[in-house]
Amino acid sequence: MDNGWLSVLLQHYNFPAALAAFAGIVVLTKTLKFLAFKLKPLKNMRDINKTRDKPKWNTPKYPPIVKANQKVGLWTNLVFFTLMLPFFVTLEPQPLWRVLLDIVIILMFYDFFYYLTHRFWFHGKGKMRQVHAVHHQARNPTYLDAHYVHPLETLVGLSLYMGSIAVLSLLLGPYHVVTVMLTFVIFTQLNIINHCFVELDYFPFKTLTWITRKHKVHHENMHKGNYATITLLYDRMFGTLD
Ligand SMILES: [Zn+2]
Ligand SMILES: [Zn+2]
């Protein structure tokens, strides 16, 4: 192997920053969950989801899919945090506006390509429709259904997110650790939260309730809209909001 090429590559490999991002994601996720479930209405909703998940977990079809899905998630994340992210993340300070702008850009860029993938590939006419149909079996989704996804679909979804980070970073330069932490937490948690059963139609839970209702509509059958996951902006723009 050409040594010059390797040393240039290694110069850009920032493992401590990627590790800091990973640790930050774990701590932030745990802290947010701890604080959220201090609120009684959210705790009640979590209990309802647990009660509804139990019979699903006891069916023969759920555990193998959920476990396979988690396995793929684990391996994809391992590759991302060790082989990809170290090239795209930095601990060097960045101004707050840059962090905030990057968060919006990453999430909107990803959501646009996820929208297209979901609408035209997962809901298209090819084989991927059958793969996606596994997830659509859940007509009244609860927490567990966020993980009831064919492993191939999980791989595509995560690759799209990780690819978005990579492509944008090549264009805009490395991201601050906080940018990576926040986008990752928003991305993963929104993908779980939108499947939960939440009926809290009052302040400050109205938006949360709306998010879950909109995704429940998407699960009613495979002809409904609401394809995006981060915001439903693209559904609004392209006339697929249901
Ligand atoms: Zn779908
Ligand atoms: Zn879903």
Short mmCIF file of N, CA, C and O in Angstrom, two decimals, residues 44-157:
data_model
loop_
_atom_site.label_atom_id
_atom_site.label_comp_id
_atom_site.label_asym_id
_atom_site.label_seq_id
_atom_site.Cartn_x
_atom_site.Cartn_y
_atom_site.Cartn_z
N ASN A 44 -47.29 7.51 32.07
CA ASN A 44 -48.52 6.75 31.82
C ASN A 44 -48.55 6.20 30.41
O ASN A 44 -48.93 5.05 30.18
N MET A 45 -48.15 7.04 29.45
CA MET A 45 -48.14 6.60 28.05
C MET A 45 -47.14 5.47 27.84
O MET A 45 -47.39 4.53 27.09
N ARG A 46 -46.01 5.57 28.52
CA ARG A 46 -45.01 4.50 28.41
C ARG A 46 -45.59 3.18 28.94
O ARG A 46 -45.38 2.12 28.34
N ASP A 47 -46.33 3.26 30.06
CA ASP A 47 -46.93 2.05 30.63
C ASP A 47 -47.95 1.44 29.67
O ASP A 47 -48.01 0.21 29.52
N ILE A 48 -48.73 2.30 29.01
CA ILE A 48 -49.72 1.79 28.04
C ILE A 48 -48.99 1.09 26.89
O ILE A 48 -49.36 -0.01 26.48
N ASN A 49 -47.90 1.71 26.40
CA ASN A 49 -47.13 1.08 25.32
C ASN A 49 -46.56 -0.27 25.76
O ASN A 49 -46.59 -1.24 24.99
N LYS A 50 -46.09 -0.32 26.99
CA LYS A 50 -45.52 -1.59 27.51
C LYS A 50 -46.59 -2.67 27.55
O LYS A 50 -46.34 -3.82 27.18
N THR A 51 -47.79 -2.28 28.03
CA THR A 51 -48.89 -3.24 28.12
C THR A 51 -49.27 -3.76 26.73
O THR A 51 -49.53 -4.94 26.54
N ARG A 52 -49.29 -2.87 25.75
CA ARG A 52 -49.68 -3.27 24.39
C ARG A 52 -48.56 -4.04 23.68
O ARG A 52 -48.83 -4.81 22.77
N ASP A 53 -47.31 -3.78 24.09
CA ASP A 53 -46.17 -4.47 23.47
C ASP A 53 -46.07 -5.92 23.92
O ASP A 53 -45.60 -6.77 23.18
N LYS A 54 -46.51 -6.17 25.14
CA LYS A 54 -46.32 -7.50 25.74
C LYS A 54 -46.90 -8.63 24.89
O LYS A 54 -46.17 -9.57 24.55
N PRO A 55 -48.19 -8.57 24.52
CA PRO A 55 -48.72 -9.67 23.68
C PRO A 55 -48.02 -9.76 22.33
O PRO A 55 -47.86 -10.85 21.78
N LYS A 56 -47.55 -8.62 21.80
CA LYS A 56 -46.84 -8.64 20.51
C LYS A 56 -45.53 -9.42 20.67
O LYS A 56 -45.16 -10.23 19.83
N TRP A 57 -44.84 -9.13 21.77
CA TRP A 57 -43.56 -9.78 22.03
C TRP A 57 -43.73 -11.29 22.20
O TRP A 57 -42.81 -12.06 21.94
N ASN A 58 -44.94 -11.70 22.65
CA ASN A 58 -45.20 -13.13 22.87
C ASN A 58 -45.69 -13.87 21.62
O ASN A 58 -45.95 -15.06 21.68
N THR A 59 -45.80 -13.15 20.50
CA THR A 59 -46.16 -13.83 19.25
C THR A 59 -44.89 -14.41 18.64
O THR A 59 -43.80 -13.93 18.94
N PRO A 60 -45.04 -15.44 17.78
CA PRO A 60 -43.81 -16.00 17.18
C PRO A 60 -43.13 -15.04 16.19
O PRO A 60 -41.93 -15.15 15.95
N LYS A 61 -43.89 -14.10 15.61
CA LYS A 61 -43.30 -13.29 14.54
C LYS A 61 -42.45 -12.11 15.01
O LYS A 61 -41.50 -11.73 14.34
N TYR A 62 -42.78 -11.55 16.17
CA TYR A 62 -42.05 -10.33 16.59
C TYR A 62 -40.59 -10.53 16.99
O TYR A 62 -39.71 -9.87 16.42
N PRO A 63 -40.30 -11.43 17.98
CA PRO A 63 -38.89 -11.51 18.46
C PRO A 63 -37.83 -11.71 17.38
O PRO A 63 -36.83 -10.99 17.41
N PRO A 64 -38.02 -12.65 16.41
CA PRO A 64 -36.93 -12.82 15.43
C PRO A 64 -36.66 -11.56 14.60
O PRO A 64 -35.49 -11.23 14.36
N ILE A 65 -37.73 -10.86 14.22
CA ILE A 65 -37.55 -9.64 13.39
C ILE A 65 -36.89 -8.55 14.23
O ILE A 65 -35.94 -7.90 13.79
N VAL A 66 -37.38 -8.34 15.45
CA VAL A 66 -36.84 -7.29 16.31
C VAL A 66 -35.35 -7.55 16.60
O VAL A 66 -34.52 -6.65 16.53
N LYS A 67 -35.03 -8.83 16.89
CA LYS A 67 -33.64 -9.17 17.21
C LYS A 67 -32.73 -9.00 15.99
O LYS A 67 -31.62 -8.46 16.11
N ALA A 68 -33.20 -9.44 14.83
CA ALA A 68 -32.40 -9.30 13.61
C ALA A 68 -32.18 -7.82 13.28
O ALA A 68 -31.09 -7.40 12.89
N ASN A 69 -33.23 -7.04 13.50
CA ASN A 69 -33.17 -5.60 13.25
C ASN A 69 -32.14 -4.94 14.18
O ASN A 69 -31.34 -4.10 13.76
N GLN A 70 -32.16 -5.35 15.45
CA GLN A 70 -31.21 -4.76 16.41
C GLN A 70 -29.77 -5.16 16.09
O GLN A 70 -28.85 -4.36 16.26
N LYS A 71 -29.60 -6.38 15.60
CA LYS A 71 -28.27 -6.86 15.25
C LYS A 71 -27.69 -6.03 14.10
O LYS A 71 -26.54 -5.59 14.15
N VAL A 72 -28.51 -5.81 13.09
CA VAL A 72 -28.07 -4.99 11.95
C VAL A 72 -27.75 -3.58 12.42
O VAL A 72 -26.74 -2.99 12.02
N GLY A 73 -28.61 -3.04 13.29
CA GLY A 73 -28.39 -1.70 13.83
C GLY A 73 -27.05 -1.61 14.56
O GLY A 73 -26.29 -0.65 14.37
N LEU A 74 -26.77 -2.63 15.36
CA LEU A 74 -25.53 -2.66 16.14
C LEU A 74 -24.30 -2.66 15.23
O LEU A 74 -23.37 -1.86 15.41
N TRP A 75 -24.30 -3.53 14.22
CA TRP A 75 -23.16 -3.64 13.32
C TRP A 75 -22.97 -2.39 12.47
O TRP A 75 -21.86 -1.92 12.25
N THR A 76 -24.10 -1.85 12.01
CA THR A 76 -24.02 -0.64 11.17
C THR A 76 -23.44 0.50 11.99
O THR A 76 -22.60 1.26 11.51
N ASN A 77 -23.90 0.62 13.24
CA ASN A 77 -23.39 1.68 14.11
C ASN A 77 -21.90 1.49 14.42
O ASN A 77 -21.15 2.45 14.50
N LEU A 78 -21.51 0.23 14.61
CA LEU A 78 -20.10 -0.06 14.90
C LEU A 78 -19.22 0.41 13.74
O LEU A 78 -18.19 1.06 13.95
N VAL A 79 -19.64 0.09 12.52
CA VAL A 79 -18.89 0.52 11.33
C VAL A 79 -18.88 2.05 11.26
O VAL A 79 -17.84 2.68 11.02
N PHE A 80 -20.04 2.65 11.52
CA PHE A 80 -20.16 4.11 11.44
C PHE A 80 -19.22 4.81 12.43
O PHE A 80 -18.47 5.71 12.05
N PHE A 81 -19.26 4.37 13.69
CA PHE A 81 -18.48 5.08 14.71
C PHE A 81 -16.97 4.79 14.66
O PHE A 81 -16.19 5.56 15.18
N THR A 82 -16.57 3.67 14.05
CA THR A 82 -15.13 3.38 14.00
C THR A 82 -14.49 3.70 12.65
O THR A 82 -13.35 4.13 12.59
N LEU A 83 -15.25 3.49 11.57
CA LEU A 83 -14.63 3.64 10.24
C LEU A 83 -15.08 4.87 9.45
O LEU A 83 -14.43 5.27 8.51
N MET A 84 -16.24 5.45 9.82
CA MET A 84 -16.73 6.60 9.06
C MET A 84 -16.63 7.91 9.84
O MET A 84 -15.95 8.85 9.43
N LEU A 85 -17.33 7.93 10.99
CA LEU A 85 -17.42 9.18 11.74
C LEU A 85 -16.07 9.82 12.09
O LEU A 85 -15.95 11.05 12.04
N PRO A 86 -15.03 9.02 12.45
CA PRO A 86 -13.76 9.66 12.82
C PRO A 86 -13.21 10.61 11.73
O PRO A 86 -12.42 11.50 12.04
N PHE A 87 -13.65 10.44 10.49
CA PHE A 87 -13.18 11.33 9.41
C PHE A 87 -14.02 12.60 9.29
O PHE A 87 -13.67 13.52 8.58
N PHE A 88 -15.17 12.61 9.96
CA PHE A 88 -16.12 13.71 9.74
C PHE A 88 -16.43 14.51 10.99
O PHE A 88 -17.36 15.32 10.99
N VAL A 89 -15.70 14.28 12.08
CA VAL A 89 -16.05 14.94 13.33
C VAL A 89 -14.82 15.59 13.97
O VAL A 89 -13.70 15.12 13.78
N THR A 90 -15.05 16.68 14.68
CA THR A 90 -13.93 17.37 15.33
C THR A 90 -14.32 17.85 16.72
O THR A 90 -15.49 18.09 17.00
N LEU A 91 -13.29 17.98 17.57
CA LEU A 91 -13.50 18.55 18.91
C LEU A 91 -13.13 20.03 18.93
O LEU A 91 -13.28 20.71 19.95
N GLU A 92 -12.61 20.52 17.79
CA GLU A 92 -12.27 21.95 17.69
C GLU A 92 -13.53 22.79 17.88
O GLU A 92 -14.57 22.46 17.31
N PRO A 93 -13.45 23.88 18.68
CA PRO A 93 -14.65 24.69 18.90
C PRO A 93 -15.19 25.28 17.60
O PRO A 93 -14.43 25.62 16.69
N GLN A 94 -16.50 25.37 17.53
CA GLN A 94 -17.17 26.00 16.38
C GLN A 94 -18.22 26.96 16.93
O GLN A 94 -18.77 26.71 18.00
N PRO A 95 -18.52 28.05 16.19
CA PRO A 95 -19.55 28.97 16.69
C PRO A 95 -20.92 28.29 16.76
O PRO A 95 -21.20 27.37 15.98
N LEU A 96 -21.74 28.76 17.68
CA LEU A 96 -23.06 28.16 17.90
C LEU A 96 -23.91 28.15 16.63
O LEU A 96 -24.58 27.17 16.32
N TRP A 97 -23.83 29.27 15.86
CA TRP A 97 -24.64 29.34 14.64
C TRP A 97 -24.29 28.25 13.66
O TRP A 97 -25.14 27.69 12.99
N ARG A 98 -23.00 27.90 13.62
CA ARG A 98 -22.55 26.85 12.69
C ARG A 98 -23.12 25.49 13.12
O ARG A 98 -23.60 24.71 12.30
N VAL A 99 -23.09 25.25 14.45
CA VAL A 99 -23.63 23.99 14.98
C VAL A 99 -25.12 23.89 14.65
O VAL A 99 -25.59 22.87 14.13
N LEU A 100 -25.87 24.98 14.93
CA LEU A 100 -27.31 24.96 14.70
C LEU A 100 -27.64 24.81 13.21
O LEU A 100 -28.51 24.03 12.84
N LEU A 101 -26.90 25.54 12.38
CA LEU A 101 -27.13 25.47 10.93
C LEU A 101 -26.84 24.06 10.40
O LEU A 101 -27.62 23.50 9.61
N ASP A 102 -25.73 23.47 10.87
CA ASP A 102 -25.36 22.11 10.43
C ASP A 102 -26.44 21.09 10.82
O ASP A 102 -26.75 20.19 10.05
N ILE A 103 -26.99 21.26 12.03
CA ILE A 103 -28.03 20.33 12.49
C ILE A 103 -29.22 20.37 11.53
O ILE A 103 -29.72 19.33 11.09
N VAL A 104 -29.65 21.59 11.19
CA VAL A 104 -30.79 21.75 10.27
C VAL A 104 -30.46 21.16 8.90
O VAL A 104 -31.25 20.41 8.32
N ILE A 105 -29.26 21.48 8.39
CA ILE A 105 -28.87 21.00 7.06
C ILE A 105 -28.83 19.46 7.02
O ILE A 105 -29.40 18.85 6.11
N ILE A 106 -28.17 18.86 8.00
CA ILE A 106 -28.06 17.39 8.01
C ILE A 106 -29.44 16.75 8.04
O ILE A 106 -29.76 15.86 7.25
N LEU A 107 -30.28 17.22 8.97
CA LEU A 107 -31.60 16.58 9.14
C LEU A 107 -32.50 16.79 7.92
O LEU A 107 -33.19 15.87 7.50
N MET A 108 -32.46 17.98 7.33
CA MET A 108 -33.31 18.25 6.17
C MET A 108 -32.80 17.52 4.92
O MET A 108 -33.58 17.07 4.10
N PHE A 109 -31.49 17.43 4.79
CA PHE A 109 -30.87 16.70 3.67
C PHE A 109 -31.24 15.22 3.76
O PHE A 109 -31.72 14.62 2.80
N TYR A 110 -31.04 14.65 4.94
CA TYR A 110 -31.38 13.24 5.15
C TYR A 110 -32.86 13.00 4.90
O TYR A 110 -33.26 12.07 4.18
N ASP A 111 -33.71 13.87 5.46
CA ASP A 111 -35.16 13.66 5.38
C ASP A 111 -35.64 13.72 3.93
O ASP A 111 -36.57 13.01 3.55
N PHE A 112 -34.99 14.56 3.11
CA PHE A 112 -35.37 14.66 1.70
C PHE A 112 -35.11 13.32 0.99
O PHE A 112 -35.98 12.80 0.28
N PHE A 113 -33.93 12.75 1.20
CA PHE A 113 -33.60 11.49 0.54
C PHE A 113 -34.36 10.32 1.15
O PHE A 113 -34.71 9.37 0.45
N TYR A 114 -34.67 10.43 2.46
CA TYR A 114 -35.49 9.37 3.06
C TYR A 114 -36.90 9.43 2.48
O TYR A 114 -37.50 8.40 2.17
N TYR A 115 -37.40 10.64 2.31
CA TYR A 115 -38.74 10.82 1.73
C TYR A 115 -38.82 10.13 0.36
O TYR A 115 -39.73 9.36 0.09
N LEU A 116 -37.84 10.40 -0.51
CA LEU A 116 -37.82 9.82 -1.85
C LEU A 116 -37.69 8.30 -1.79
O LEU A 116 -38.40 7.58 -2.50
N THR A 117 -36.78 7.82 -0.92
CA THR A 117 -36.56 6.37 -0.78
C THR A 117 -37.83 5.68 -0.31
O THR A 117 -38.24 4.66 -0.86
N HIS A 118 -38.45 6.26 0.72
CA HIS A 118 -39.64 5.67 1.32
C HIS A 118 -40.80 5.68 0.31
O HIS A 118 -41.46 4.67 0.10
N ARG A 119 -40.98 6.82 -0.33
CA ARG A 119 -42.12 6.95 -1.23
C ARG A 119 -41.98 6.12 -2.50
O ARG A 119 -42.90 5.42 -2.91
N PHE A 120 -40.82 6.18 -3.14
CA PHE A 120 -40.69 5.57 -4.46
C PHE A 120 -40.03 4.19 -4.47
O PHE A 120 -40.15 3.46 -5.45
N TRP A 121 -39.30 3.84 -3.40
CA TRP A 121 -38.65 2.52 -3.38
C TRP A 121 -39.40 1.58 -2.44
O TRP A 121 -39.85 0.52 -2.84
N PHE A 122 -39.56 2.00 -1.17
CA PHE A 122 -40.27 1.15 -0.20
C PHE A 122 -41.74 0.98 -0.59
O PHE A 122 -42.33 -0.05 -0.33
N HIS A 123 -42.33 2.03 -1.15
CA HIS A 123 -43.74 1.95 -1.55
C HIS A 123 -43.87 1.81 -3.06
O HIS A 123 -44.94 2.03 -3.61
N GLY A 124 -42.77 1.48 -3.73
CA GLY A 124 -42.79 1.32 -5.19
C GLY A 124 -43.32 -0.05 -5.59
O GLY A 124 -44.04 -0.70 -4.82
N LYS A 125 -42.95 -0.50 -6.79
CA LYS A 125 -43.51 -1.77 -7.29
C LYS A 125 -42.53 -2.94 -7.14
O LYS A 125 -42.89 -4.09 -7.37
N GLY A 126 -41.29 -2.66 -6.79
CA GLY A 126 -40.27 -3.70 -6.75
C GLY A 126 -40.29 -4.55 -5.48
O GLY A 126 -41.24 -4.51 -4.69
N LYS A 127 -39.24 -5.31 -5.28
CA LYS A 127 -39.10 -6.24 -4.16
C LYS A 127 -39.10 -5.54 -2.80
O LYS A 127 -39.53 -6.09 -1.79
N MET A 128 -38.58 -4.31 -2.81
CA MET A 128 -38.45 -3.57 -1.55
C MET A 128 -39.81 -3.30 -0.90
O MET A 128 -39.90 -3.10 0.31
N ARG A 129 -40.86 -3.32 -1.70
CA ARG A 129 -42.20 -3.12 -1.17
C ARG A 129 -42.56 -4.25 -0.18
O ARG A 129 -43.13 -3.98 0.88
N GLN A 130 -42.17 -5.50 -0.55
CA GLN A 130 -42.44 -6.63 0.35
C GLN A 130 -41.61 -6.52 1.63
O GLN A 130 -42.07 -6.87 2.71
N VAL A 131 -40.37 -6.05 1.47
CA VAL A 131 -39.49 -5.87 2.62
C VAL A 131 -40.12 -4.85 3.57
O VAL A 131 -40.21 -5.06 4.78
N HIS A 132 -40.59 -3.75 3.02
CA HIS A 132 -41.19 -2.68 3.83
C HIS A 132 -42.54 -3.09 4.41
O HIS A 132 -42.95 -2.61 5.47
N ALA A 133 -43.23 -4.02 3.72
CA ALA A 133 -44.55 -4.47 4.18
C ALA A 133 -44.47 -5.14 5.56
O ALA A 133 -45.46 -5.15 6.31
N VAL A 134 -43.31 -5.67 5.91
CA VAL A 134 -43.12 -6.26 7.25
C VAL A 134 -43.44 -5.20 8.31
O VAL A 134 -44.24 -5.43 9.22
N HIS A 135 -42.84 -4.04 8.15
CA HIS A 135 -43.04 -2.95 9.11
C HIS A 135 -44.50 -2.46 9.09
O HIS A 135 -45.04 -2.08 10.13
N HIS A 136 -45.12 -2.50 7.92
CA HIS A 136 -46.49 -2.00 7.78
C HIS A 136 -47.54 -2.96 8.34
O HIS A 136 -48.72 -2.61 8.38
N GLN A 137 -47.12 -4.16 8.78
CA GLN A 137 -48.08 -5.07 9.40
C GLN A 137 -48.69 -4.44 10.63
O GLN A 137 -49.81 -4.77 11.01
N ALA A 138 -47.96 -3.56 11.27
CA ALA A 138 -48.46 -2.89 12.48
C ALA A 138 -49.46 -1.82 12.06
O ALA A 138 -49.08 -0.79 11.51
N ARG A 139 -50.73 -2.09 12.30
CA ARG A 139 -51.78 -1.11 11.94
C ARG A 139 -51.97 -0.08 13.06
O ARG A 139 -52.34 1.05 12.81
N ASN A 140 -51.79 -0.53 14.30
CA ASN A 140 -51.85 0.37 15.45
C ASN A 140 -50.51 0.33 16.15
O ASN A 140 -50.35 -0.37 17.15
N PRO A 141 -49.53 1.04 15.60
CA PRO A 141 -48.17 0.89 16.14
C PRO A 141 -48.03 1.31 17.60
O PRO A 141 -48.73 2.21 18.06
N THR A 142 -47.14 0.60 18.27
CA THR A 142 -46.72 0.98 19.63
C THR A 142 -45.19 0.96 19.62
O THR A 142 -44.59 0.65 18.59
N TYR A 143 -44.61 1.27 20.76
CA TYR A 143 -43.15 1.37 20.89
C TYR A 143 -42.40 0.24 20.16
O TYR A 143 -41.47 0.50 19.39
N LEU A 144 -42.83 -1.00 20.38
CA LEU A 144 -42.11 -2.15 19.83
C LEU A 144 -42.05 -2.12 18.30
O LEU A 144 -41.08 -2.60 17.70
N ASP A 145 -43.08 -1.54 17.68
CA ASP A 145 -43.14 -1.54 16.21
C ASP A 145 -42.06 -0.67 15.56
O ASP A 145 -41.76 -0.84 14.38
N ALA A 146 -41.48 0.23 16.33
CA ALA A 146 -40.35 1.00 15.81
C ALA A 146 -39.20 0.05 15.49
O ALA A 146 -38.36 0.34 14.63
N HIS A 147 -39.17 -1.09 16.17
CA HIS A 147 -38.10 -2.08 15.98
C HIS A 147 -38.56 -3.27 15.15
O HIS A 147 -37.78 -4.19 14.91
N TYR A 148 -39.83 -3.25 14.77
CA TYR A 148 -40.35 -4.35 13.94
C TYR A 148 -40.18 -3.96 12.47
O TYR A 148 -41.11 -3.56 11.78
N VAL A 149 -38.94 -4.03 12.04
CA VAL A 149 -38.54 -3.58 10.71
C VAL A 149 -37.65 -4.66 10.10
O VAL A 149 -36.78 -5.21 10.80
N HIS A 150 -37.85 -4.97 8.83
CA HIS A 150 -36.97 -5.93 8.15
C HIS A 150 -35.53 -5.41 8.22
O HIS A 150 -35.29 -4.22 7.97
N PRO A 151 -34.55 -6.29 8.55
CA PRO A 151 -33.16 -5.83 8.69
C PRO A 151 -32.62 -5.08 7.46
O PRO A 151 -31.85 -4.13 7.61
N LEU A 152 -33.08 -5.49 6.28
CA LEU A 152 -32.62 -4.81 5.06
C LEU A 152 -33.09 -3.35 5.04
O LEU A 152 -32.34 -2.45 4.65
N GLU A 153 -34.31 -3.14 5.50
CA GLU A 153 -34.83 -1.76 5.55
C GLU A 153 -34.04 -0.93 6.57
O GLU A 153 -33.73 0.24 6.32
N THR A 154 -33.72 -1.54 7.69
CA THR A 154 -32.91 -0.84 8.70
C THR A 154 -31.56 -0.45 8.13
O THR A 154 -31.09 0.67 8.32
N LEU A 155 -30.95 -1.38 7.39
CA LEU A 155 -29.65 -1.12 6.78
C LEU A 155 -29.74 0.06 5.80
O LEU A 155 -28.88 0.95 5.81
N VAL A 156 -30.80 0.07 5.00
CA VAL A 156 -30.97 1.16 4.02
C VAL A 156 -31.16 2.49 4.75
O VAL A 156 -30.51 3.49 4.43
N GLY A 157 -32.04 2.50 5.74
CA GLY A 157 -32.34 3.73 6.48
C GLY A 157 -31.12 4.31 7.17
O GLY A 157 -30.83 5.50 7.07
#
